[in-house]
Amino acid sequence: MLNLLMGLLLDLLLVGIVKAVVRRRRPAHNRMDMFATFSVDRYSFPSGHATRAAMCGRFLLAHLVLAAPLRVLVLLWAGLAQKTTHAGSSSTMVLKVAVIGAGPSGLTSIKACLDEGLVPTCFESSDDMGGLWKFKEVSEPNRASIYRSLTINISKEMMCYSDFPIPADYPNYMHHSKILKYFRMYAEHFKLLKHIRYQTSVKSVKQTSDYSRTGKWQVVTENRDGQEETHVFDAVICCSGHYTYPNLPLKDFPGIETFEGKYFHSWDYKGPEDMHGKRVVVIGIGNSGGDIAVESSRVAEQVYMSTRRGAWVIRQVSDNGLPVDMKYNTRFVHILFQLFPMNFFNWFGEKKLNAMYDHTMYALKPAHRLFSQIPVINDDLPLKILSGSVIIKPNVSEIRGSTVVFDDGSVVEKVDTIVFATGYGYGFPYLPENAMYKSGHRLGLYKHVFPPNLEHPTLAVVGFIHALGAIMPQAEMQARWATRVIKGHKKLPSNKAMIKAVQNDTKDMEEHYIVSKLTPLQVDFVSYMDEIAGEVGVRPSLLWLLFTDYPLFKKVLWGPVTAYQYRLMGPGKWEGARRAIFTQFDRMYQPLKTRQLKEEKPSLAGRLIKFSLTVMVGGASIYYIHVRSPRHLPRPPVQDPSTNSLNKLPAMQQCEKKASKIHTKISISTVPRSFEKSQ
């Protein structure tokens, strides 16, 4: 419509100009204005006595010549203006986003939507936020479940969100009640709770009839009264997690139907109260299996832990009492991993772990290398094995009543309880089949967020990731990227390119990690965080920090890779990020300062002793070099080109003579011929 109006205005303007030119009489000496010269000299415009037909024909010709270039310019300008208008309207248009789940991934997704100017509506099937970290005495179907004593195995500085540090007085490894309290403070601070609809489950998510044009989704929900409601959203972010469907492979354990005791999945475990004085078999050696075996061993008569492959077990408390992730999960260590072969780090890490407790002696050693699978993090398990409270056994081959038979032929009788710590399956039953692109054992997602086969990037999965690190900062980074894509600030590659990238990721994971149906994916924490941060535009630049802020550069390079680093620059920059990085160890030390002690300063005597030892070692080295002069050391033989033989130096000849005398004294018959010739 704009183009037509501009063309009409142009036509009217040119008609007026040409009429004015035609009516003018030709001045003397052919001095005409621009239009008259152009028209009369080249096209011989008639004077006022010309016929009307000739005037009309020549008028149309002049109109065509004059209008063509101007019309092209006007159309180009109008198209550019229209494109700019559409871009501006799309960026300012309010987009509604459905967020499924109000756990740690859902909360940060709500905040990311608000940061980008989107309007989120979060559907939570439970009566409270927190997801996995909301403890309930009775496990609810299709929801994650935890046990009463659960304490996270990631330190607080490594698990917190990037712009909301955990309070300094909170312990470094927090009980689940503390974690839920932190989530509540986060939600209240950023005003997220008003966007959550509790006790509302999502029944289905499918494309609208005009999806090809709009990319919108139809979401059907059900409230606690069983009433269904249909909504239309511009985008959907799935944050329902992957610890909701317990894997109970009873068919892999022949005779389980004859078991006379009680068996259940670790999803149903709440505490060891029912295990007093009983004989317990825990099947599986993951983090949950290790925690249950350790806790139940305090009250049970005996605990047996069955494992097919074994596991590497690391401690939460590292050198000098620091949290292990703050000690080793640094950017400098990550750079070393890129420079040296993985076999070196596997060898070094395994050697360090075996120095604490020999995994072979403890019957823990697995067939895979250390960094091929996420290790078990448990400080108490080795002590329980050493004290005999927990006995490690191979895989269960058969169950006969109350007797459990293992692969090595050993038998445990009078078993009362079997706990299946056999992991979880995953699924998104509310999503349509065409959105579920499978790749290997996993749900194929571009950079573990976007389905690669959809026409519009309006469906994202946040929190479906597995790494040696906390889910909170990873989900936050995914949500920041997803919302910028939904908003239109970032573009995804073509479907073909995304599918190829997903296939390459699957192949890479299968080459470097132990993946299966239950553990379908694994990534390196720092590499993945940096990759998604690069997509958002918030990856910290070490080179830039080196020249602009050297103290911060040292903290970022040598310190732990905390989420604050991804708020230093770019979209979503937080002014408090630099200070949070400089004070992260202060918050780590704060809960440990429960007793005032005088800090011991190095004494003068100690310094003198160190100096004296250094001087003594240096003097002894100089004396040794002086006595054992390098010119007395044997040098390699020299080839004589004229005789084609080896000329032996005097020092070597003396050595050979001494050696020959010694050997002659021992036994003349054993002296080599070379020594006989030399004598």
XYZ file of C-alpha atoms in Angstrom:
679
model
C 0.000 0.000 0.000
C 2.844 2.381 0.830
C 4.483 1.675 -2.525
C 1.262 2.424 -4.437
C 0.765 5.732 -2.646
C 4.357 6.781 -3.285
C 4.035 5.850 -6.972
C 0.813 7.874 -7.317
C 2.392 10.924 -5.713
C 5.367 10.591 -8.024
C 3.129 10.399 -11.090
C 1.251 13.554 -10.113
C 4.510 15.384 -9.474
C 5.953 14.462 -12.858
C 2.759 15.373 -14.691
C 2.980 18.863 -13.265
C 6.648 19.197 -14.155
C 6.227 18.007 -17.730
C 3.207 20.244 -18.337
C 5.163 23.212 -17.141
C 7.989 22.376 -19.493
C 5.702 21.866 -22.510
C 3.892 25.173 -22.038
C 7.018 27.206 -21.852
C 8.166 28.792 -25.061
C 11.622 28.022 -26.236
C 13.896 30.890 -25.159
C 16.443 32.514 -27.420
C 19.909 30.994 -27.942
C 18.515 27.606 -26.717
C 19.022 28.603 -23.118
C 16.551 26.370 -21.271
C 16.270 25.036 -17.780
C 17.313 21.464 -17.011
C 13.997 19.863 -17.993
C 13.601 21.880 -21.169
C 17.133 21.156 -22.348
C 16.835 17.482 -21.599
C 13.438 17.172 -23.233
C 13.698 19.495 -26.264
C 17.267 18.834 -27.345
C 16.921 15.059 -27.265
C 13.238 14.522 -27.873
C 12.316 17.721 -29.778
C 9.438 18.860 -27.627
C 6.972 20.819 -29.775
C 6.072 24.411 -29.302
C 2.648 25.603 -28.272
C 1.432 25.216 -31.905
C 1.980 21.396 -31.945
C -0.933 19.065 -32.243
C -2.497 17.536 -29.140
C -1.680 13.966 -30.264
C 2.002 14.700 -30.703
C 2.087 16.422 -27.347
C 0.521 13.408 -25.624
C 2.918 10.919 -27.199
C 5.987 12.912 -26.373
C 4.618 13.627 -22.914
C 4.355 9.904 -22.192
C 7.898 9.319 -23.460
C 9.298 12.052 -21.244
C 7.278 10.759 -18.309
C 8.781 7.294 -18.755
C 12.343 8.601 -19.001
C 12.010 10.890 -16.013
C 9.989 8.537 -13.816
C 12.004 5.325 -14.158
C 15.080 6.221 -12.046
C 13.067 8.174 -9.483
C 10.529 5.384 -9.130
C 13.319 2.844 -8.470
C 14.788 5.071 -5.764
C 11.405 5.601 -4.145
C 10.600 1.885 -4.156
C 13.975 1.011 -2.621
C 13.477 3.620 0.076
C 9.940 2.419 0.768
C 11.059 -1.230 1.010
C 13.847 -0.364 3.422
C 11.503 1.682 5.558
C 8.963 -1.116 5.600
C 11.606 -3.677 6.584
C 12.828 -1.436 9.373
C 9.269 -0.928 10.567
C 8.619 -4.687 10.666
C 11.878 -5.313 12.535
C 11.047 -2.635 15.042
C 7.536 -3.918 15.553
C 8.746 -7.499 16.109
C 11.283 -6.339 18.674
C 8.717 -4.298 20.544
C 5.888 -6.828 20.270
C 5.046 -8.513 23.572
C 5.671 -12.261 23.387
C 4.031 -14.703 25.787
C 6.140 -17.665 26.927
C 5.029 -20.798 28.759
C 7.553 -22.168 31.278
C 6.882 -25.760 32.356
C 8.191 -26.437 35.866
C 9.176 -24.146 38.756
C 12.362 -25.914 39.821
C 15.847 -24.381 39.593
C 15.678 -24.394 35.778
C 12.166 -22.966 35.667
C 12.943 -20.141 38.085
C 15.921 -18.902 36.118
C 13.934 -19.251 32.878
C 11.228 -16.973 34.296
C 13.870 -14.412 35.205
C 15.519 -14.655 31.781
C 12.140 -14.002 30.139
C 11.607 -10.911 32.276
C 15.115 -9.660 31.490
C 14.331 -9.847 27.753
C 10.931 -8.195 28.028
C 8.965 -11.404 27.534
C 5.814 -12.281 29.496
C 6.265 -15.685 31.214
C 3.610 -17.961 32.681
C 5.007 -20.864 34.674
C 2.954 -24.021 35.229
C 3.965 -26.020 38.325
C 2.218 -29.300 39.108
C 3.115 -29.165 42.815
C 1.942 -26.755 45.475
C 5.331 -25.065 45.856
C 8.403 -24.069 43.877
C 11.828 -25.748 44.127
C 11.307 -28.875 42.048
C 13.728 -31.619 43.110
C 14.763 -29.703 46.233
C 11.281 -29.559 47.736
C 11.314 -32.467 50.192
C 8.102 -34.398 50.767
C 7.557 -37.322 53.090
C 5.658 -39.205 50.396
C 6.962 -39.243 46.832
C 4.540 -37.909 44.256
C 4.150 -39.618 40.865
C 6.005 -38.053 37.925
C 7.957 -35.779 40.258
C 11.525 -35.839 41.477
C 12.065 -37.045 45.041
C 14.843 -36.689 47.605
C 15.625 -38.227 50.992
C 15.520 -36.482 54.321
C 19.267 -36.146 54.913
C 20.267 -35.101 51.396
C 23.117 -32.608 51.220
C 24.292 -31.269 47.872
C 27.767 -32.335 46.709
C 28.503 -29.053 44.909
C 29.834 -26.119 46.942
C 27.640 -23.052 47.277
C 29.848 -20.706 45.247
C 29.840 -23.131 42.319
C 26.073 -23.729 42.366
C 24.567 -20.263 42.840
C 23.032 -18.115 40.125
C 25.296 -15.583 38.437
C 23.717 -12.410 39.847
C 22.536 -13.610 43.260
C 25.279 -15.031 45.542
C 24.316 -17.402 48.326
C 24.532 -15.731 51.771
C 28.014 -15.869 53.263
C 26.887 -17.563 56.470
C 25.380 -20.536 54.617
C 27.499 -23.728 54.755
C 29.552 -24.617 51.702
C 27.735 -27.929 51.195
C 24.105 -27.181 51.937
C 21.267 -29.328 53.194
C 18.255 -29.433 50.870
C 16.294 -27.158 53.210
C 18.942 -24.432 52.814
C 18.889 -24.813 49.040
C 15.104 -24.394 48.949
C 15.406 -21.319 51.130
C 17.946 -19.859 48.720
C 15.619 -20.484 45.771
C 12.829 -18.729 47.634
C 15.036 -15.696 48.297
C 16.019 -15.641 44.619
C 12.385 -15.797 43.483
C 11.287 -13.096 45.901
C 14.185 -10.793 45.051
C 13.450 -10.853 41.324
C 9.645 -11.009 41.793
C 9.193 -14.360 40.072
C 6.490 -15.927 42.253
C 3.612 -13.945 40.757
C 4.266 -15.614 37.392
C 3.833 -19.177 38.762
C 0.533 -21.083 38.619
C 0.730 -23.883 41.208
C -1.028 -27.245 41.090
C -1.394 -26.915 37.344
C -0.002 -29.724 35.228
C 0.669 -29.547 31.494
C -1.220 -32.230 29.568
C -0.089 -31.446 26.026
C 1.918 -29.004 23.958
C 1.269 -28.911 20.236
C 1.651 -26.558 17.322
C -1.205 -24.216 16.462
C -2.923 -24.372 13.079
C -0.991 -21.298 11.924
C 2.357 -22.492 13.346
C 4.086 -22.322 9.954
C 3.402 -18.594 9.878
C 3.516 -17.640 13.559
C 5.502 -20.356 15.344
C 2.934 -20.400 18.172
C 2.065 -23.312 20.476
C -1.152 -24.545 22.038
C -0.741 -25.606 25.677
C -3.426 -27.622 27.454
C -3.272 -27.565 31.274
C -5.216 -29.205 34.071
C -5.739 -27.678 37.505
C -6.158 -29.498 40.817
C -9.917 -29.761 40.262
C -9.421 -31.628 36.993
C -10.535 -28.740 34.814
C -8.674 -28.352 31.535
C -7.748 -25.034 29.997
C -6.274 -24.218 26.597
C -3.698 -21.470 26.103
C -1.791 -20.106 23.122
C 1.827 -19.014 23.611
C 4.429 -17.544 21.311
C 7.058 -19.878 22.762
C 7.478 -22.734 25.254
C 10.412 -23.503 27.574
C 10.435 -27.020 29.078
C 12.039 -27.238 32.531
C 10.538 -30.478 33.850
C 13.905 -32.116 34.612
C 15.070 -35.697 34.123
C 14.843 -37.279 37.596
C 11.102 -37.930 37.506
C 10.826 -41.453 36.044
C 12.567 -44.106 38.205
C 14.253 -46.939 36.326
C 13.374 -50.241 37.998
C 14.794 -53.029 35.763
C 13.280 -56.012 37.573
C 13.580 -58.209 34.477
C 17.383 -58.018 34.788
C 17.229 -59.735 38.173
C 15.890 -63.295 37.836
C 13.939 -64.490 40.841
C 12.977 -61.045 42.112
C 9.370 -62.248 42.291
C 10.469 -64.833 44.884
C 12.128 -62.277 47.142
C 10.706 -62.551 50.639
C 11.744 -59.133 51.870
C 11.046 -55.574 50.727
C 12.486 -53.934 47.631
C 12.049 -50.395 46.254
C 13.743 -47.765 44.124
C 15.930 -45.065 45.684
C 13.234 -42.605 44.509
C 11.088 -43.927 47.385
C 13.870 -43.779 49.998
C 13.362 -41.172 52.717
C 15.550 -42.429 55.559
C 17.045 -45.505 57.273
C 14.341 -45.835 59.918
C 13.034 -49.131 58.518
C 16.500 -50.704 58.255
C 17.421 -51.120 61.922
C 19.154 -54.444 62.460
C 18.467 -55.627 58.901
C 20.631 -56.968 56.103
C 20.473 -54.619 53.154
C 21.631 -54.914 49.537
C 22.005 -51.662 47.591
C 22.170 -52.204 43.818
C 23.979 -49.361 42.049
C 26.977 -47.233 42.979
C 25.938 -43.759 41.886
C 25.752 -40.801 44.233
C 22.335 -41.832 45.562
C 23.415 -45.441 46.046
C 26.530 -44.351 47.921
C 24.579 -42.026 50.213
C 21.949 -44.688 50.992
C 24.583 -47.367 51.662
C 26.503 -45.080 54.036
C 23.427 -43.846 55.893
C 21.763 -47.244 56.259
C 25.039 -48.833 57.440
C 24.788 -46.798 60.643
C 21.703 -48.722 61.750
C 21.638 -51.918 59.665
C 23.248 -55.200 60.644
C 25.157 -55.317 57.360
C 25.040 -53.462 54.040
C 26.174 -54.938 50.722
C 26.703 -52.704 47.722
C 26.411 -54.338 44.303
C 27.998 -52.775 41.210
C 28.507 -53.952 37.656
C 31.314 -51.606 36.606
C 32.667 -50.052 39.799
C 33.314 -46.343 40.181
C 35.946 -43.759 40.985
C 35.182 -42.139 44.335
C 36.370 -38.623 45.100
C 36.125 -36.535 48.238
C 34.253 -33.277 48.715
C 36.995 -32.018 51.038
C 40.139 -31.367 49.016
C 43.648 -30.156 49.800
C 43.865 -27.699 52.705
C 40.199 -28.374 53.455
C 38.892 -26.506 50.403
C 35.829 -27.712 48.485
C 37.116 -29.926 45.707
C 35.317 -28.030 42.939
C 36.727 -24.660 44.029
C 40.186 -26.192 44.113
C 40.292 -27.872 40.710
C 37.429 -26.514 38.602
C 39.429 -23.512 37.421
C 39.962 -21.946 34.026
C 43.706 -22.634 34.225
C 43.089 -26.346 34.752
C 40.615 -26.240 31.871
C 43.306 -24.738 29.618
C 45.686 -27.531 30.615
C 43.035 -30.070 29.608
C 43.024 -28.521 26.136
C 46.820 -28.618 25.829
C 47.728 -32.067 27.135
C 46.349 -35.512 26.224
C 43.477 -36.842 28.308
C 45.418 -40.004 29.130
C 47.869 -37.897 31.138
C 45.103 -36.396 33.279
C 43.456 -39.789 33.710
C 46.774 -41.200 34.927
C 47.471 -38.221 37.207
C 43.952 -38.126 38.678
C 43.774 -41.871 39.261
C 47.186 -41.816 40.907
C 46.066 -39.044 43.248
C 42.829 -40.852 44.158
C 44.617 -44.146 44.756
C 47.049 -42.326 47.035
C 44.093 -41.583 49.332
C 42.572 -45.077 49.068
C 43.593 -47.762 46.637
C 40.506 -48.429 44.532
C 41.715 -51.924 43.695
C 42.166 -52.808 47.351
C 38.727 -51.394 48.173
C 37.135 -53.356 45.260
C 35.952 -50.070 43.729
C 38.156 -49.775 40.651
C 36.079 -49.542 37.453
C 36.988 -50.587 33.936
C 36.697 -47.020 32.591
C 39.136 -44.162 33.128
C 38.571 -41.358 35.615
C 37.249 -38.669 33.264
C 35.142 -41.002 31.125
C 32.230 -40.822 33.557
C 31.156 -38.551 36.376
C 32.690 -39.992 39.561
C 30.928 -40.718 42.831
C 31.387 -37.880 45.327
C 31.362 -39.366 48.819
C 33.726 -38.772 51.736
C 32.257 -41.454 54.002
C 32.067 -44.484 51.708
C 35.783 -45.461 51.907
C 35.660 -45.373 55.719
C 32.535 -47.543 55.772
C 34.261 -50.040 53.478
C 37.386 -49.996 55.636
C 35.341 -50.564 58.785
C 33.345 -53.400 57.179
C 30.009 -51.650 57.491
C 29.665 -51.697 53.694
C 30.889 -54.630 51.605
C 31.348 -54.138 47.856
C 30.004 -56.979 45.704
C 29.717 -57.595 41.935
C 26.479 -57.582 39.980
C 23.508 -59.621 41.202
C 22.956 -62.700 39.043
C 19.989 -64.292 40.807
C 17.614 -63.941 43.742
C 16.291 -67.008 45.555
C 13.821 -66.139 48.257
C 15.842 -64.214 50.820
C 19.177 -65.242 49.260
C 21.056 -63.037 46.788
C 23.588 -64.651 44.430
C 26.287 -62.543 42.781
C 28.207 -62.979 39.510
C 31.317 -64.293 41.256
C 29.298 -67.100 42.872
C 29.252 -65.552 46.326
C 25.993 -65.698 48.258
C 24.387 -63.444 50.867
C 21.603 -65.013 52.861
C 18.765 -63.631 54.948
C 18.517 -60.369 53.029
C 15.694 -58.177 54.321
C 15.789 -55.161 51.980
C 16.950 -54.466 48.438
C 17.326 -50.853 47.303
C 17.522 -50.291 43.544
C 19.688 -47.208 42.996
C 19.488 -47.854 39.257
C 18.987 -44.344 37.958
C 16.209 -42.634 36.077
C 14.699 -42.571 32.640
C 13.738 -39.334 30.970
C 10.812 -38.202 28.910
C 8.643 -35.312 27.814
C 5.222 -36.941 27.414
C 3.472 -33.635 26.797
C 5.543 -32.788 23.685
C 4.513 -33.832 20.159
C 6.427 -36.582 18.390
C 7.690 -34.288 15.646
C 9.529 -32.223 18.271
C 11.409 -35.257 19.643
C 14.492 -35.707 17.474
C 16.408 -38.778 18.667
C 20.183 -39.061 18.417
C 21.825 -42.111 19.961
C 20.497 -42.701 23.464
C 19.448 -39.113 23.961
C 16.951 -36.524 22.914
C 18.789 -34.708 20.142
C 18.895 -30.989 20.888
C 21.018 -28.331 19.238
C 23.545 -27.366 21.907
C 21.279 -29.322 24.284
C 18.545 -26.673 24.087
C 16.699 -26.446 20.745
C 15.077 -29.258 18.718
C 16.907 -29.096 15.379
C 14.002 -30.180 13.167
C 11.411 -27.495 13.890
C 10.472 -24.697 11.533
C 10.616 -21.963 14.204
C 12.956 -21.687 17.225
C 10.086 -21.223 19.666
C 10.509 -24.442 21.670
C 13.437 -24.827 24.073
C 14.464 -27.388 26.692
C 16.357 -25.988 29.692
C 18.103 -28.094 32.342
C 18.392 -31.327 30.343
C 22.172 -31.512 30.758
C 24.665 -33.652 32.668
C 28.120 -32.485 33.737
C 30.489 -32.516 36.705
C 28.974 -29.321 38.026
C 25.750 -27.842 39.363
C 22.671 -27.625 37.158
C 21.792 -24.088 38.314
C 24.439 -22.072 36.424
C 24.136 -24.324 33.369
C 20.349 -23.948 33.225
C 20.684 -20.212 33.749
C 23.053 -19.919 30.789
C 20.733 -22.013 28.626
C 17.751 -19.843 29.591
C 19.612 -16.626 28.794
C 20.432 -17.927 25.326
C 16.963 -19.396 24.684
C 15.152 -16.174 25.561
C 17.419 -14.101 23.322
C 16.679 -16.467 20.451
C 12.947 -16.317 21.140
C 13.109 -12.520 21.306
C 14.877 -12.408 17.935
C 18.213 -11.031 19.117
C 19.996 -14.246 18.114
C 19.511 -16.473 15.093
C 19.930 -20.225 14.833
C 21.564 -21.941 11.850
C 19.582 -23.919 9.311
C 17.872 -27.177 10.296
C 20.387 -29.130 8.261
C 23.323 -27.501 10.044
C 21.742 -28.045 13.469
C 21.024 -31.730 12.789
C 24.620 -32.231 11.699
C 25.852 -30.495 14.869
C 23.650 -32.765 17.012
C 25.029 -35.870 15.293
C 28.591 -34.645 15.804
C 27.889 -34.023 19.499
C 26.504 -37.534 19.879
C 29.534 -39.041 18.191
C 31.896 -36.972 20.324
C 30.167 -38.017 23.572
C 30.256 -41.682 22.606
C 34.005 -41.401 21.968
C 34.917 -39.604 25.198
C 32.314 -40.699 27.758
C 30.471 -43.784 28.943
C 26.921 -43.144 27.753
C 23.886 -45.388 28.007
C 20.114 -45.218 28.034
C 20.171 -43.985 31.630
C 23.086 -41.575 31.173
C 22.492 -40.463 27.588
C 24.629 -37.356 27.624
C 27.568 -35.745 29.359
C 29.471 -32.529 28.713
C 32.468 -30.747 30.153
C 31.207 -28.065 32.531
C 33.558 -25.210 31.601
C 33.574 -25.957 27.869
C 29.794 -26.027 27.707
C 29.355 -22.888 29.803
C 31.830 -21.030 27.585
C 30.145 -22.302 24.427
C 26.671 -21.076 25.384
C 28.133 -17.880 26.845
C 29.683 -17.243 23.442
C 26.244 -17.560 21.855
C 24.827 -15.044 24.339
C 27.841 -12.740 24.033
C 28.921 -12.908 27.693
C 31.979 -15.146 27.592
C 34.785 -13.466 29.565
C 37.768 -12.447 27.451
C 41.014 -13.288 29.217
C 43.052 -11.194 26.769
C 40.857 -8.146 27.322
C 41.021 -8.555 31.101
C 44.801 -8.972 30.934
C 45.213 -5.466 29.507
C 42.280 -3.711 31.178
C 41.922 -5.279 34.640
C 44.919 -7.414 35.627
C 43.765 -8.178 39.214
C 40.460 -9.486 37.838
C 42.340 -11.405 35.141
C 44.235 -13.329 37.817
C 41.023 -14.176 39.666
C 39.309 -15.385 36.508
C 42.301 -17.434 35.335
C 43.429 -19.025 38.596
C 40.198 -19.002 40.584
C 37.172 -21.296 40.319
C 34.888 -20.901 37.303
C 31.936 -19.436 39.164
C 28.863 -18.132 37.350
C 29.755 -14.531 38.226
C 32.296 -14.574 35.392
C 29.436 -14.574 32.894
C 28.045 -11.286 34.219
C 31.188 -9.217 33.666
C 30.310 -8.073 30.145
C 27.724 -8.306 27.403
C 23.924 -8.563 27.692
C 22.742 -8.856 31.281
C 25.951 -7.387 32.711
C 25.808 -7.133 36.498
C 27.744 -4.371 38.216
C 28.325 -6.537 41.276
C 29.980 -9.390 39.352
C 33.552 -8.156 39.835
C 33.112 -7.738 43.570
C 31.430 -11.158 43.825
C 34.480 -12.761 42.207
C 36.895 -11.005 44.544
C 34.895 -12.004 47.630
C 33.959 -15.588 46.696
C 36.603 -17.124 48.990
C 35.517 -14.810 51.805
C 32.028 -16.297 51.555
C 33.572 -19.759 51.479
C 35.535 -19.104 54.707
C 32.735 -17.255 56.510
C 30.729 -20.275 57.818
C 33.953 -21.853 59.117
C 34.820 -18.912 61.356
C 32.907 -20.201 64.365
C 35.814 -19.941 66.805
C 38.198 -17.031 67.093
C 41.803 -18.037 66.714
C 44.981 -16.036 66.436
C 46.532 -16.373 63.040
C 50.006 -17.774 63.329
C 52.545 -15.531 61.655
C 55.849 -16.953 60.435
C 58.428 -16.530 63.216
C 61.912 -15.125 62.748
C 63.430 -18.422 63.873
C 61.475 -20.314 61.259
C 62.651 -17.962 58.555
C 66.250 -18.306 59.688
C 65.960 -22.109 59.653
C 64.587 -22.057 56.099
C 67.340 -19.670 55.016
C 70.013 -21.819 56.671
C 68.724 -24.965 54.999
C 68.705 -23.206 51.631
C 72.288 -22.030 52.131
C 73.404 -25.515 53.216
C 71.812 -27.194 50.208
C 73.295 -24.599 47.874
C 76.760 -24.915 49.449
C 76.664 -28.699 49.287
C 75.760 -28.524 45.604
C 78.647 -26.154 44.863
C 81.081 -28.354 46.802
C 79.942 -31.469 44.952
C 80.397 -29.787 41.574
C 83.828 -28.529 42.627
C 85.039 -31.965 43.777
C 83.414 -33.894 40.953
C 84.568 -31.644 38.150
C 82.705 -32.187 34.863
C 86.013 -32.747 33.032
C 86.528 -35.978 34.961
C 83.193 -37.350 33.822
C 83.363 -39.896 31.009
C 82.513 -38.589 27.592
C 81.241 -40.585 24.615
C 83.837 -42.270 22.444
C 85.156 -40.396 19.400
C 85.136 -41.972 15.948
C 88.558 -41.934 14.248
C 87.884 -41.445 10.523
C 91.305 -42.700 9.467
C 91.245 -46.009 11.314
C 87.470 -46.383 11.387
C 87.741 -47.328 15.057
C 86.834 -45.807 18.388
C 89.566 -43.769 20.110
C 89.007 -44.047 23.828
C 89.706 -41.101 26.046
C 92.048 -41.440 29.028
C 89.193 -41.275 31.490
C 87.408 -44.123 29.784
C 90.606 -46.187 29.616
C 91.100 -45.741 33.359
C 87.524 -46.872 33.982
C 87.986 -49.951 31.819
C 91.263 -50.877 33.559
C 89.660 -50.603 36.984
C 86.684 -52.649 35.875
C 88.890 -55.331 34.353
C 90.946 -55.658 37.541
C 87.799 -56.077 39.642
C 86.373 -58.724 37.354
C 89.747 -60.547 37.189
C 89.789 -60.871 40.949
C 86.313 -62.430 40.893
C 86.746 -64.942 38.130
C 89.181 -64.956 35.227
C 86.867 -67.162 33.214
C 84.070 -64.684 33.254
C 86.061 -61.743 31.913
C 84.778 -60.594 28.499
C 87.138 -60.690 25.565
C 87.048 -56.947 25.179
C 88.579 -56.595 28.646
C 91.240 -59.214 27.873
C 92.289 -57.298 24.780
C 92.475 -54.065 26.705
C 94.773 -55.681 29.275
